[in-house]
Short mmCIF file of C-alpha atoms in Angstrom, two decimals:
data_model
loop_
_atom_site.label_atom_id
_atom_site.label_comp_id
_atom_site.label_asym_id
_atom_site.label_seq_id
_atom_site.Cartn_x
_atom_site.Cartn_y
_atom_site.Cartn_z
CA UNK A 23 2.31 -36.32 -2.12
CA UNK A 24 0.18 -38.92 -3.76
CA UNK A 25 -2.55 -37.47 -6.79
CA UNK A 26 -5.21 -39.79 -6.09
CA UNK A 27 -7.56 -38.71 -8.89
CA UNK A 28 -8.40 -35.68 -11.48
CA UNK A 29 -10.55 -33.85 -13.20
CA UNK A 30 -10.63 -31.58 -16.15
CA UNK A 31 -13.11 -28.97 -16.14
CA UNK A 32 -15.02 -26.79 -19.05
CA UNK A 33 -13.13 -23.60 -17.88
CA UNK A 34 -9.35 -25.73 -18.25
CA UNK A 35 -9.28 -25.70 -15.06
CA UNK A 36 -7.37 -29.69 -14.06
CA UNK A 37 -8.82 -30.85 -10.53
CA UNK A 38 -6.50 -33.17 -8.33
CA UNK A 39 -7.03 -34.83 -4.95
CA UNK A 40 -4.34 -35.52 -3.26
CA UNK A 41 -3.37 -36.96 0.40
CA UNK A 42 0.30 -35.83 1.99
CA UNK A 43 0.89 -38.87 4.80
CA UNK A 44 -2.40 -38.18 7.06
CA UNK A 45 -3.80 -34.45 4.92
CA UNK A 46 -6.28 -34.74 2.03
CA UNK A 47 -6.04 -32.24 -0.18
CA UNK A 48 -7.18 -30.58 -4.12
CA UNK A 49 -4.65 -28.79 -5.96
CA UNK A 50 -6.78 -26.92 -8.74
CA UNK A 51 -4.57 -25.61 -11.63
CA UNK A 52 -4.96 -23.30 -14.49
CA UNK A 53 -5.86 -24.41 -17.73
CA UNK A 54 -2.74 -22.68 -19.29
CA UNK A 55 -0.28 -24.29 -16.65
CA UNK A 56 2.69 -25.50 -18.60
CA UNK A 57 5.74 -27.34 -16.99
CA UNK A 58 8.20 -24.65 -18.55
CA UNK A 59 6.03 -21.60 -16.94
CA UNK A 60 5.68 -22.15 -13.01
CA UNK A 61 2.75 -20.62 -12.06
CA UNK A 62 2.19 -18.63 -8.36
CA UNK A 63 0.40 -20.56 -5.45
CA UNK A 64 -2.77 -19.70 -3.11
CA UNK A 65 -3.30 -21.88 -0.23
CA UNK A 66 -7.12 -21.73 0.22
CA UNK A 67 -8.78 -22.23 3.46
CA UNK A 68 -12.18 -22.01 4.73
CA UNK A 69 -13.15 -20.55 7.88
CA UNK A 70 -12.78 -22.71 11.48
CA UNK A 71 -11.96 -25.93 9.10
CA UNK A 72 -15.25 -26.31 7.37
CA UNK A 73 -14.53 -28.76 4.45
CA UNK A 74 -12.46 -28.54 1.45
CA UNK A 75 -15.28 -29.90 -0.81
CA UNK A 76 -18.04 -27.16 0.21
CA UNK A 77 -19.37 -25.66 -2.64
CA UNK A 78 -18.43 -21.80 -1.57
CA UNK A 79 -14.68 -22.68 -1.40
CA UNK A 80 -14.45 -25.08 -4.82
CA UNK A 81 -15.81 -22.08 -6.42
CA UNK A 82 -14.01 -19.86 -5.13
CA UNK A 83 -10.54 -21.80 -5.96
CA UNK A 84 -11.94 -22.63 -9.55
CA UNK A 85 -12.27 -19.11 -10.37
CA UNK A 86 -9.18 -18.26 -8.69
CA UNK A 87 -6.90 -21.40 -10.92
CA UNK A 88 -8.54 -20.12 -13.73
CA UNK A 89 -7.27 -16.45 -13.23
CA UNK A 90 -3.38 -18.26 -13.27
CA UNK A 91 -2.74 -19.69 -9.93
CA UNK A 92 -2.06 -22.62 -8.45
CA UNK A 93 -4.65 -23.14 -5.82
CA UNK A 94 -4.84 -25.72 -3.07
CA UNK A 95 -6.65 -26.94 -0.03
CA UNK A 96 -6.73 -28.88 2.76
CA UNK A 97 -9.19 -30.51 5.31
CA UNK A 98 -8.39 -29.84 8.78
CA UNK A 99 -7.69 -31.98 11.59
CA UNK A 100 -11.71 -33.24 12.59
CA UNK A 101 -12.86 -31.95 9.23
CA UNK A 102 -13.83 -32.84 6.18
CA UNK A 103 -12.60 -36.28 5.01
CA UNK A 104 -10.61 -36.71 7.97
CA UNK A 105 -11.44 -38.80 11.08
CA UNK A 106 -13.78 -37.06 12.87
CA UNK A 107 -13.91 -37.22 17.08
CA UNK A 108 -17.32 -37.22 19.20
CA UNK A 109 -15.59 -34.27 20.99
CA UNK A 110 -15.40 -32.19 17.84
CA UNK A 111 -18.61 -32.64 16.56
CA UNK A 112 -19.89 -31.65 20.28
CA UNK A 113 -17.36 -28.65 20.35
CA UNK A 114 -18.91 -27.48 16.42
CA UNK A 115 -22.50 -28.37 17.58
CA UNK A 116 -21.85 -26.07 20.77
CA UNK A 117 -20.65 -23.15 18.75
CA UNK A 118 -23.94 -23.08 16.36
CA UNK A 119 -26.43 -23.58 19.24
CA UNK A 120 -24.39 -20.83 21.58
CA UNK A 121 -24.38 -18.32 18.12
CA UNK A 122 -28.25 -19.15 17.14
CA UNK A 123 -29.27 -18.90 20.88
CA UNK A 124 -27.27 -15.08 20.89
CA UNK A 125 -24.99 -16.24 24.00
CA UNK A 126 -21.36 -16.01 24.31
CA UNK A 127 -19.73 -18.47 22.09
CA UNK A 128 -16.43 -16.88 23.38
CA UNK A 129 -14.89 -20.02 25.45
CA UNK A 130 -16.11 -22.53 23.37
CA UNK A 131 -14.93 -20.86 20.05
CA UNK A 132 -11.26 -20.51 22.27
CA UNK A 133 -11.37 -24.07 22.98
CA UNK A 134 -11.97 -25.45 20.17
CA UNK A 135 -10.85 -23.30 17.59
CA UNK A 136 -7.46 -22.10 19.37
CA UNK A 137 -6.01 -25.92 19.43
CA UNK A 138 -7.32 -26.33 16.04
CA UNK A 139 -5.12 -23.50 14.19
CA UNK A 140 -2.51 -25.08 16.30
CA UNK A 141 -2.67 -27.96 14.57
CA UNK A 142 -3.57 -26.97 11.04
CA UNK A 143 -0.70 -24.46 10.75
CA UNK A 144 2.01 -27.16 10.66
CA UNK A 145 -0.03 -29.36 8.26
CA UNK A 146 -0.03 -26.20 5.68
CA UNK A 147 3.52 -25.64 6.13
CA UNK A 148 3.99 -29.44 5.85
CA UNK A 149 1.49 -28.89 2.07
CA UNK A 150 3.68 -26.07 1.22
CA UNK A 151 6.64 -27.97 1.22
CA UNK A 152 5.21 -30.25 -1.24
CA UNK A 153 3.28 -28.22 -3.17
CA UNK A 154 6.80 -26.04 -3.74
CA UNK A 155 8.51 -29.29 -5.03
CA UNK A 156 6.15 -29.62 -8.12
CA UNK A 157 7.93 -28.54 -11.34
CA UNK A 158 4.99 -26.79 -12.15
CA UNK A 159 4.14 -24.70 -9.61
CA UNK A 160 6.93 -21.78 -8.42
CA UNK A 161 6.53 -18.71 -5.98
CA UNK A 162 5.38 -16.68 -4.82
CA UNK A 163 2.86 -17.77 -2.58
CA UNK A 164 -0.47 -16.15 -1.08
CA UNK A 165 -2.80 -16.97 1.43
CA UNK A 166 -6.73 -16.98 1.21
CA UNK A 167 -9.55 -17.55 3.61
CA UNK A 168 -9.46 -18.21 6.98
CA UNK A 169 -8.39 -15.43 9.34
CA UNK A 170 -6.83 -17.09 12.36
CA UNK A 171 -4.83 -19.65 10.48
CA UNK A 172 -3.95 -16.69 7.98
CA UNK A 173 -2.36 -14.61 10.86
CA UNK A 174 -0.09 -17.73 12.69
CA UNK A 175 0.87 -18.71 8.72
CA UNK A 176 1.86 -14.58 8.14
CA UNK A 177 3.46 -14.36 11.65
CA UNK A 178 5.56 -17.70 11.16
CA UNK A 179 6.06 -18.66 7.66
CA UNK A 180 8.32 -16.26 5.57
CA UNK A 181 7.47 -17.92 2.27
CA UNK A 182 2.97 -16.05 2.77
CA UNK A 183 4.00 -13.13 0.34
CA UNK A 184 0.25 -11.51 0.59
CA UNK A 185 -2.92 -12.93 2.70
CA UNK A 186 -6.47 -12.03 1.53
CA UNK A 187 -8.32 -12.59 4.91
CA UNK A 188 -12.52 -12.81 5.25
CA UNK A 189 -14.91 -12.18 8.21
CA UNK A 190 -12.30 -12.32 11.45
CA UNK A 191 -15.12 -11.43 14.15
CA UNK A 192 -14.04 -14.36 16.37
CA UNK A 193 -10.57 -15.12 16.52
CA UNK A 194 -8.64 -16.54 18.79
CA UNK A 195 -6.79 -14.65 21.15
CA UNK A 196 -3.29 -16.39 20.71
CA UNK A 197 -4.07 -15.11 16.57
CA UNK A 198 -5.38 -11.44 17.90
CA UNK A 199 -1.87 -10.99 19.38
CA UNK A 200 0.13 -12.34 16.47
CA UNK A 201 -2.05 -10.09 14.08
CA UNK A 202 0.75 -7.59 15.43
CA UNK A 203 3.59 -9.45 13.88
CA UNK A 204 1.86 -9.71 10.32
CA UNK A 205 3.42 -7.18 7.97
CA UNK A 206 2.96 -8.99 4.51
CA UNK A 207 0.22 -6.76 2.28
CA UNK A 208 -3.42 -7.66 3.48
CA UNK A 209 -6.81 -7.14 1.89
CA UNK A 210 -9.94 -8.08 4.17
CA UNK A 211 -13.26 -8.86 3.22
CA UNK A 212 -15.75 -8.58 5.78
CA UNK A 213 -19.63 -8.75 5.72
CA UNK A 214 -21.31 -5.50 7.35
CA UNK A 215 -24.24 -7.52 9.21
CA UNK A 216 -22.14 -10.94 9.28
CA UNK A 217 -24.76 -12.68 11.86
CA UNK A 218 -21.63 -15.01 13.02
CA UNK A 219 -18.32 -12.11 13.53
CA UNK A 220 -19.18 -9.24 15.24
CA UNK A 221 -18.38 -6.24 13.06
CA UNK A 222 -16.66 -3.68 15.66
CA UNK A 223 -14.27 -6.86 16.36
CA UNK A 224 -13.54 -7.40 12.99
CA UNK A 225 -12.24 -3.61 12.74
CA UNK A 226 -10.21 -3.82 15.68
CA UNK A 227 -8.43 -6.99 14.00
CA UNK A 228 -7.78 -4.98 10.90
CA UNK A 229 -6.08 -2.22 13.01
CA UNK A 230 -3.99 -4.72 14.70
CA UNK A 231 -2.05 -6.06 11.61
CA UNK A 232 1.24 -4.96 11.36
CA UNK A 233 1.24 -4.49 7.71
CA UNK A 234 1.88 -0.92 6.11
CA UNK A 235 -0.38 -2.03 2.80
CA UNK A 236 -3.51 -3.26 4.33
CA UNK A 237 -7.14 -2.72 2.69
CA UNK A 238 -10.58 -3.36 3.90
CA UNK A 239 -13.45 -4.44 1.86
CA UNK A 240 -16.94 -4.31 3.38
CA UNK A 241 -20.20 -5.01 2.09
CA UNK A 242 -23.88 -4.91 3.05
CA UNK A 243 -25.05 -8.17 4.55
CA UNK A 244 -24.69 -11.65 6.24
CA UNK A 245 -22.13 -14.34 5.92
CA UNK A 246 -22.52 -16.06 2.80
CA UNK A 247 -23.69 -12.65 1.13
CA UNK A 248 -20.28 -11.30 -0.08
CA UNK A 249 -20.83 -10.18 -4.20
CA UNK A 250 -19.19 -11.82 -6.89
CA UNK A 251 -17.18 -9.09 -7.50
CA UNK A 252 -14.85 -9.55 -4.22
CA UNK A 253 -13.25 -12.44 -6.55
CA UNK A 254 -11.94 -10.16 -8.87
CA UNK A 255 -11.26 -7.83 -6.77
CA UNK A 256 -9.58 -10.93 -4.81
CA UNK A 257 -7.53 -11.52 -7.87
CA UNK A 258 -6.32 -8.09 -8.44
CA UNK A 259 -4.66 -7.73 -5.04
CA UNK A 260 -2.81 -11.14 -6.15
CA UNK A 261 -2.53 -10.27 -9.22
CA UNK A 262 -0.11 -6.96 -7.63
CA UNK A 263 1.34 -9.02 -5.38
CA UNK A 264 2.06 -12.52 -6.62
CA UNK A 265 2.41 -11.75 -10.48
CA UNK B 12 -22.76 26.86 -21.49
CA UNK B 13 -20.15 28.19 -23.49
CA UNK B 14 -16.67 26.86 -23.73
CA UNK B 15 -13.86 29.08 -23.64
CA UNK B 16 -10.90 26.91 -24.14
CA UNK B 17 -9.86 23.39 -24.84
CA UNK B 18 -6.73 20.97 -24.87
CA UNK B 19 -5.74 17.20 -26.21
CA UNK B 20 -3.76 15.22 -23.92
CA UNK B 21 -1.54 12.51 -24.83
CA UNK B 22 -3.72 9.86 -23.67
CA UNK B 23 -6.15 11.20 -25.96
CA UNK B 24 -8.22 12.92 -23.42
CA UNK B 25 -9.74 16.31 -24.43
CA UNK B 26 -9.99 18.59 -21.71
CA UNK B 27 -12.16 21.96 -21.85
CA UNK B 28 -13.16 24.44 -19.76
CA UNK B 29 -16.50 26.05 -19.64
CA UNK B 30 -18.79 28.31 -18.03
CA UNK B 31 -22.26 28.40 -17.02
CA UNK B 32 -23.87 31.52 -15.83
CA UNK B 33 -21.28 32.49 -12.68
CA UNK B 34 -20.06 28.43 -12.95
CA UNK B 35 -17.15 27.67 -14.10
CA UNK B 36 -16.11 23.72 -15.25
CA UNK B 37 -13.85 21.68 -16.94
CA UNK B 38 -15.38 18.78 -18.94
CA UNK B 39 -12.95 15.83 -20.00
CA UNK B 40 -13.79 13.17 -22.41
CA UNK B 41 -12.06 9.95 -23.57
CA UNK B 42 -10.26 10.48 -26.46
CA UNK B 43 -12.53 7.56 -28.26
CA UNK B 44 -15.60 9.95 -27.76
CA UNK B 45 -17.69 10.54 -31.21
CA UNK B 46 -20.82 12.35 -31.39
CA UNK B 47 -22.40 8.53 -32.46
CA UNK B 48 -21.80 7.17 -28.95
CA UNK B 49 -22.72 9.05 -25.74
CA UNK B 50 -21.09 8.47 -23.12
CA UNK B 51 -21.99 8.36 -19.52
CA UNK B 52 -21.20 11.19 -17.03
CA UNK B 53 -19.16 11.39 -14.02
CA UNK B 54 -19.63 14.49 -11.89
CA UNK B 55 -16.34 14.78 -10.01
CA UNK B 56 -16.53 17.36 -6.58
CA UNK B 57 -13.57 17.45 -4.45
CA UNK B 58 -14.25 17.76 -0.61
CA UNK B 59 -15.40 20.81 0.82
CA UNK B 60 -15.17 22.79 -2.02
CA UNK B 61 -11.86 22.87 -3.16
CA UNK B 62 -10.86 23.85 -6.63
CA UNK B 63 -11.44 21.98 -9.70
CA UNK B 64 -8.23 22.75 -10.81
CA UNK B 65 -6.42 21.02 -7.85
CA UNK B 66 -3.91 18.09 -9.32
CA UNK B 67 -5.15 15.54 -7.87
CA UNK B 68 -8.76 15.75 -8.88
CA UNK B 69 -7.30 16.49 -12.04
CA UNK B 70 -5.75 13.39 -12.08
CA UNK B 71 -8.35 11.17 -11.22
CA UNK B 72 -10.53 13.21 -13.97
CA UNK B 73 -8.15 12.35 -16.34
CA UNK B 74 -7.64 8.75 -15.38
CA UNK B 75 -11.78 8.20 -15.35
CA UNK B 76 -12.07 9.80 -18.76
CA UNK B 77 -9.78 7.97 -20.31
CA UNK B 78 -11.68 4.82 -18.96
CA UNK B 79 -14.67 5.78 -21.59
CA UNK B 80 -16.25 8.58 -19.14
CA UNK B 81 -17.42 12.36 -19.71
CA UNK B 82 -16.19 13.96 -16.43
CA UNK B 83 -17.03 17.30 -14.97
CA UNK B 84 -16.32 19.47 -12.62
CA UNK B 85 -17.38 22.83 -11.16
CA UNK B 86 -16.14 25.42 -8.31
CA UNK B 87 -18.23 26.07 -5.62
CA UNK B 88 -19.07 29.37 -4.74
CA UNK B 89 -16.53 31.09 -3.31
CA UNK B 90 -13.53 28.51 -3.95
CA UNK B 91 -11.12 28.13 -7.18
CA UNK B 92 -11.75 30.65 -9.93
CA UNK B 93 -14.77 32.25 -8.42
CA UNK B 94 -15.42 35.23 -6.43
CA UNK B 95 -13.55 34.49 -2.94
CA UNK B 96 -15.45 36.53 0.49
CA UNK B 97 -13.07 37.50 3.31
CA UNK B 98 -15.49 35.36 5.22
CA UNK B 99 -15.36 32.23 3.40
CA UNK B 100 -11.29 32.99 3.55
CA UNK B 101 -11.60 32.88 7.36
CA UNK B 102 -13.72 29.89 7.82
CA UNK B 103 -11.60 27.75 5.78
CA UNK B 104 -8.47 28.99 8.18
CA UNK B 105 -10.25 28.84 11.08
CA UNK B 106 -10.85 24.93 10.48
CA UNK B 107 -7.41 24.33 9.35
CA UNK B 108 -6.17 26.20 12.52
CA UNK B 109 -8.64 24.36 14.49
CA UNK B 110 -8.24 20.68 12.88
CA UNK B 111 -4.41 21.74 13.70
CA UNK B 112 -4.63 22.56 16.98
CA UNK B 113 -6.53 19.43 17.42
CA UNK B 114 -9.34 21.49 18.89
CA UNK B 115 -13.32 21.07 17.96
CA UNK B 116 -14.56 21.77 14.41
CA UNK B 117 -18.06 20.78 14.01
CA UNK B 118 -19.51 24.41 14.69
CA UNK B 119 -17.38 25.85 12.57
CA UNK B 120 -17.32 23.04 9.72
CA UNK B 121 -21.18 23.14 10.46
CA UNK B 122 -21.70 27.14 9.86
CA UNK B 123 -19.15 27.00 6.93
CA UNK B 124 -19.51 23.81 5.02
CA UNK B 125 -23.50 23.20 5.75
CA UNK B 126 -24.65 26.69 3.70
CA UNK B 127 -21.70 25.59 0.78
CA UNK B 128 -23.79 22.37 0.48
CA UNK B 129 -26.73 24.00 0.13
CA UNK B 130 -25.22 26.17 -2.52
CA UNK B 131 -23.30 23.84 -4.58
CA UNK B 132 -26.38 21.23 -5.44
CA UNK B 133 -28.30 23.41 -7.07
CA UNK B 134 -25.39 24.08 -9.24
CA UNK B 135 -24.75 20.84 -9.53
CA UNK B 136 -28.34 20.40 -11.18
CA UNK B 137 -28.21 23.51 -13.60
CA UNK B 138 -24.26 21.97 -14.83
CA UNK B 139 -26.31 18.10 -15.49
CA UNK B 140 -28.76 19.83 -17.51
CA UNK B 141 -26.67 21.30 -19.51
CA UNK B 142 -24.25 18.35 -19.72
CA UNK B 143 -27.10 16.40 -20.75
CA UNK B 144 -28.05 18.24 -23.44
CA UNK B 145 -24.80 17.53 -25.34
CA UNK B 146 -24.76 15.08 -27.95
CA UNK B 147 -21.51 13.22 -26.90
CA UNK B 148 -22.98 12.54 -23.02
CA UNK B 149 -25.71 10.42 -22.48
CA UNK B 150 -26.80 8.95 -18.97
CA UNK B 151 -26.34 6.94 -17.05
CA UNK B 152 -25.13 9.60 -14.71
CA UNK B 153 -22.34 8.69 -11.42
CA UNK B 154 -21.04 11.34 -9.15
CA UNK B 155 -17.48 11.05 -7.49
CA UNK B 156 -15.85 12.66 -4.77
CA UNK B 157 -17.14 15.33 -1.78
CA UNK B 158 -19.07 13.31 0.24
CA UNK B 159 -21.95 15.46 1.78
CA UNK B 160 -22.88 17.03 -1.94
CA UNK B 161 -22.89 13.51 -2.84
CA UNK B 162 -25.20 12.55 -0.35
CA UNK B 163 -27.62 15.36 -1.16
CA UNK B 164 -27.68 15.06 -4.70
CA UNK B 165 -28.38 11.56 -4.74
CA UNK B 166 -31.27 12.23 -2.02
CA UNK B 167 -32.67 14.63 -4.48
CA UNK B 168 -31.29 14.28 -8.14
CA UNK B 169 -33.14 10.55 -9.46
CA UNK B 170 -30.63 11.45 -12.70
CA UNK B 171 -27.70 9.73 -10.42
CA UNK B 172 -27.57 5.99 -10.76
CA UNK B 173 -24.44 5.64 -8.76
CA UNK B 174 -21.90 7.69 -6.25
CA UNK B 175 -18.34 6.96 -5.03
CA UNK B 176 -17.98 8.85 -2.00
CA UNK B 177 -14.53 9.94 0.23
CA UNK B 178 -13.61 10.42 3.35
CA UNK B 179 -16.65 11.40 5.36
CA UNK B 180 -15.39 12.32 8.57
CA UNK B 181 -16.64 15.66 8.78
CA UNK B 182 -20.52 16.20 7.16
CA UNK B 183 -22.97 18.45 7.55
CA UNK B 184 -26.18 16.96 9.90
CA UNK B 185 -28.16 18.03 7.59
CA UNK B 186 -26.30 15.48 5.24
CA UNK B 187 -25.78 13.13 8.16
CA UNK B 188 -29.68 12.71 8.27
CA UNK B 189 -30.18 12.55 4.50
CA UNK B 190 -27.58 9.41 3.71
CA UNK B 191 -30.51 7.36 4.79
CA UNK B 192 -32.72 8.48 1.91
CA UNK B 193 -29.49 7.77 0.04
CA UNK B 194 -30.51 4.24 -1.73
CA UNK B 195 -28.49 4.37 -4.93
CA UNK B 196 -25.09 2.04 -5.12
CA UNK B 197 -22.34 3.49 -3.18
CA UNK B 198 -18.56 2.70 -3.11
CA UNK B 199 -17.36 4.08 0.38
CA UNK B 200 -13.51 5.13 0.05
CA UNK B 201 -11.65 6.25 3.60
CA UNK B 202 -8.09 6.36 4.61
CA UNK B 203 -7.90 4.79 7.93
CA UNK B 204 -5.86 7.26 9.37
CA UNK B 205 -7.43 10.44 7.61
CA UNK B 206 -6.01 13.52 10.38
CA UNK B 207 -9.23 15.58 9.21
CA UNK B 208 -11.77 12.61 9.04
CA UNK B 209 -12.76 10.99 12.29
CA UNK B 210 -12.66 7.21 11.31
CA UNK B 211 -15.66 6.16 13.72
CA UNK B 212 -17.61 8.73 12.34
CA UNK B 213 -17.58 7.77 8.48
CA UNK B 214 -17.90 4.13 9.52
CA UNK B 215 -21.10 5.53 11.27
CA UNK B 216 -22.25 7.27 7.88
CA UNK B 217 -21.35 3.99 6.01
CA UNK B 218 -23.61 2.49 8.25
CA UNK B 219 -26.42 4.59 7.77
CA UNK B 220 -26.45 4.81 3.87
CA UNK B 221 -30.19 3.73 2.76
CA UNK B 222 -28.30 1.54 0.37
CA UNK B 223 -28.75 -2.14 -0.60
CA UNK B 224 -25.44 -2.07 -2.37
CA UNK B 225 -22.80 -0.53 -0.87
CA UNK B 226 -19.40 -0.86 -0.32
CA UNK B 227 -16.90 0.72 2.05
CA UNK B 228 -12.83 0.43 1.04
CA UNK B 229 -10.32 1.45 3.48
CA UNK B 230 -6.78 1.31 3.38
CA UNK B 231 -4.46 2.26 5.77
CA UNK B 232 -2.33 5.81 5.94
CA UNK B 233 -3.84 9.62 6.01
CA UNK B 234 -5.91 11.96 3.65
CA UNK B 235 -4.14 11.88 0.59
CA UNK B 236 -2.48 8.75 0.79
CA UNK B 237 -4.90 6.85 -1.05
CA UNK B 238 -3.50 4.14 -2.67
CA UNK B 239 -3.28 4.41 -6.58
CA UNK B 240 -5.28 1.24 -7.55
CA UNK B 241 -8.42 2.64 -5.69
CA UNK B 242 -8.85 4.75 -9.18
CA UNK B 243 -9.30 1.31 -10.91
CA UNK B 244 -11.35 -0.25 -8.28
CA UNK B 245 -13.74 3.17 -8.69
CA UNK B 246 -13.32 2.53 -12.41
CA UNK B 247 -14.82 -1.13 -12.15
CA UNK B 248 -17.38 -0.31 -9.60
CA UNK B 249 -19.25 2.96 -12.27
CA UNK B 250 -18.60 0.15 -14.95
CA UNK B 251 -20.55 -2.08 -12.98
CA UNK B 252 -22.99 0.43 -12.88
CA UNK B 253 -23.06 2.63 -15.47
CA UNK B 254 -22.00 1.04 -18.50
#
């Protein structure tokens, strides 16, 4: 794990890239993070590999290092920083014209999406690793963000002691099997009218987890619309289960 | 409105009871309540007109006063301390029989709970005026609890600013048609497996709330296994919009 740069913002938070072999990634960390007072970890990850660096998710892991945790992302294989492949860009551009166009995005999200959790799962387990061996970061470790790669982290990766999960209309179906197996304490945030996860699928997901603490949060509106107050109610759940 | 007895908790809560004409309440305040700082006003009803006095509206009474509220609640006619009619004694066993048996209880919940509705909010009215007049309450006002009161009060009442409803399985159509004149701020509270509350049902009434800000929380397990931090999350959500 090689710290490539950093930044120290207003709020204490300290900003660092970092790359791991191929996997660029920012570990944000508190401004009270001391070496002789490990703090917990949240892997961070945005929905169907959308970048690291978009503005939704930076906030969201700047508020969340600045409530006490260790926070980190990566880009996905095709995403963000990374090399990016004709066939991706085809496969994403596919997705948004299917979805604005109201046809079945179905087969296309499967195709794409399915080998991608496939391939990012390893790479977070691969982060974790490293992220682990840091003197200043200890357990126990949650999961934030994306649904599908939250469920086949849960199902296979013993160190996820809590998963806050958001949207989950479309997921793919290797994940809507494993959301059986999942039995770690869940909270998931959906949007009521979410234009891009159909809401009745969404529900059916949260039935399927195995866990015996799981909580749904649902509020009025579309994708990007979820209130400001989801974050602390984001770091609560934590808060119970990491702290 | 006279009160006829009163008692100081530990956590400094005071605790009285009072009646009102043929209403009789209990009124708790936070023990940090002077006459130089009103504070706002929860109305607390428990579902279907079940007695003030039962422990655990008690204890979420006492938990929400001692977060800086005036709480009240009232009996509905015929339940708790007031005059009970062999009639209303057989509706409420023929719906527990019924619910038991697994057998249909909208007629009967209809021809029972619809005319308790329509008895309770004017109660409910004539208990916030005189609440109101008190020199330690002042507005704004939130109601908690029994869904289909709450609905029709905040259809009707413009005092109530906000309303953290439960359950909502089983309410009158009467109600059912009202919740979209409902267009205050609503915190939506089910248990997903609620035995007496058909799930698609309340996510139906969620649905139809006039609302612009609303919020549905569901965790997993029956009826009364809601999960303790729920009382904080309802705490944060009237201090959001009451205080």
């Amino acid at each position: 794990m090689n710290f490539t740069s950093e930044q120290r913002h207003d709020d204490g938070v300290l900003e660092r890239e970092f790359t791991l072999g191929e996997i660029p990634g920012t570990l944000w960390m508190p401004g009270s993070a001391s070496a002789s007072a490990p703090v917990p970890l949240i892997l961070m990850a945005h929905n169907n590999g959308l970048p690291k660096a978009e503005p939704r998710l930076v906030a969201r892991a700047r508020y969340t290092a600045a409530c006490g945790y260790a926070v980190a992302a990566i880009d996905a294989p095709g995403g963000g920083d990374r090399p990016r492949s004709a066939a991706d860009d085809k496969a994403r551009a596919d997705i948004r014209r299917a979805m604005q166009a109201g046809e079945p995005v179905d087969e296309i999200f499967e195709s794409f999406v399915g080998p991608l959790v496939e391939k990012a799962v390893p790479e977070w387990q691969t982060t974790l690793d490293a992220l682990l061996a840091l003197p200043e970061i200890g357990g126990p470790v949650g999961y934030s963000g994306w649904t599908a790669v939250g469920i086949r982290l849960a199902a296979v990766e013993p160190r996820i002691a809590a998963a806050g999960l958001f949207a989950g209309g479309y997921v793919p179906r290797a994940q809507r099997e494993e959301a059986r197996q999942v039995t770690i304490p869940l909270l998931f945030l959906l949007q009521w009218d979410d234009e891009g996860n159909p809401r009745q699928r969404a529900l059916d997901l949260f039935d399927a987890f195995g866990s015996k603490q799981k909580t749904l949060h649902a509020n009025l509106g579309g994708h990007t619309g979820t209130p400001w107050f989801e974050m602390e109610d984001g770091d609560r759940f934590f808060g119970r289960h990491l702290k």
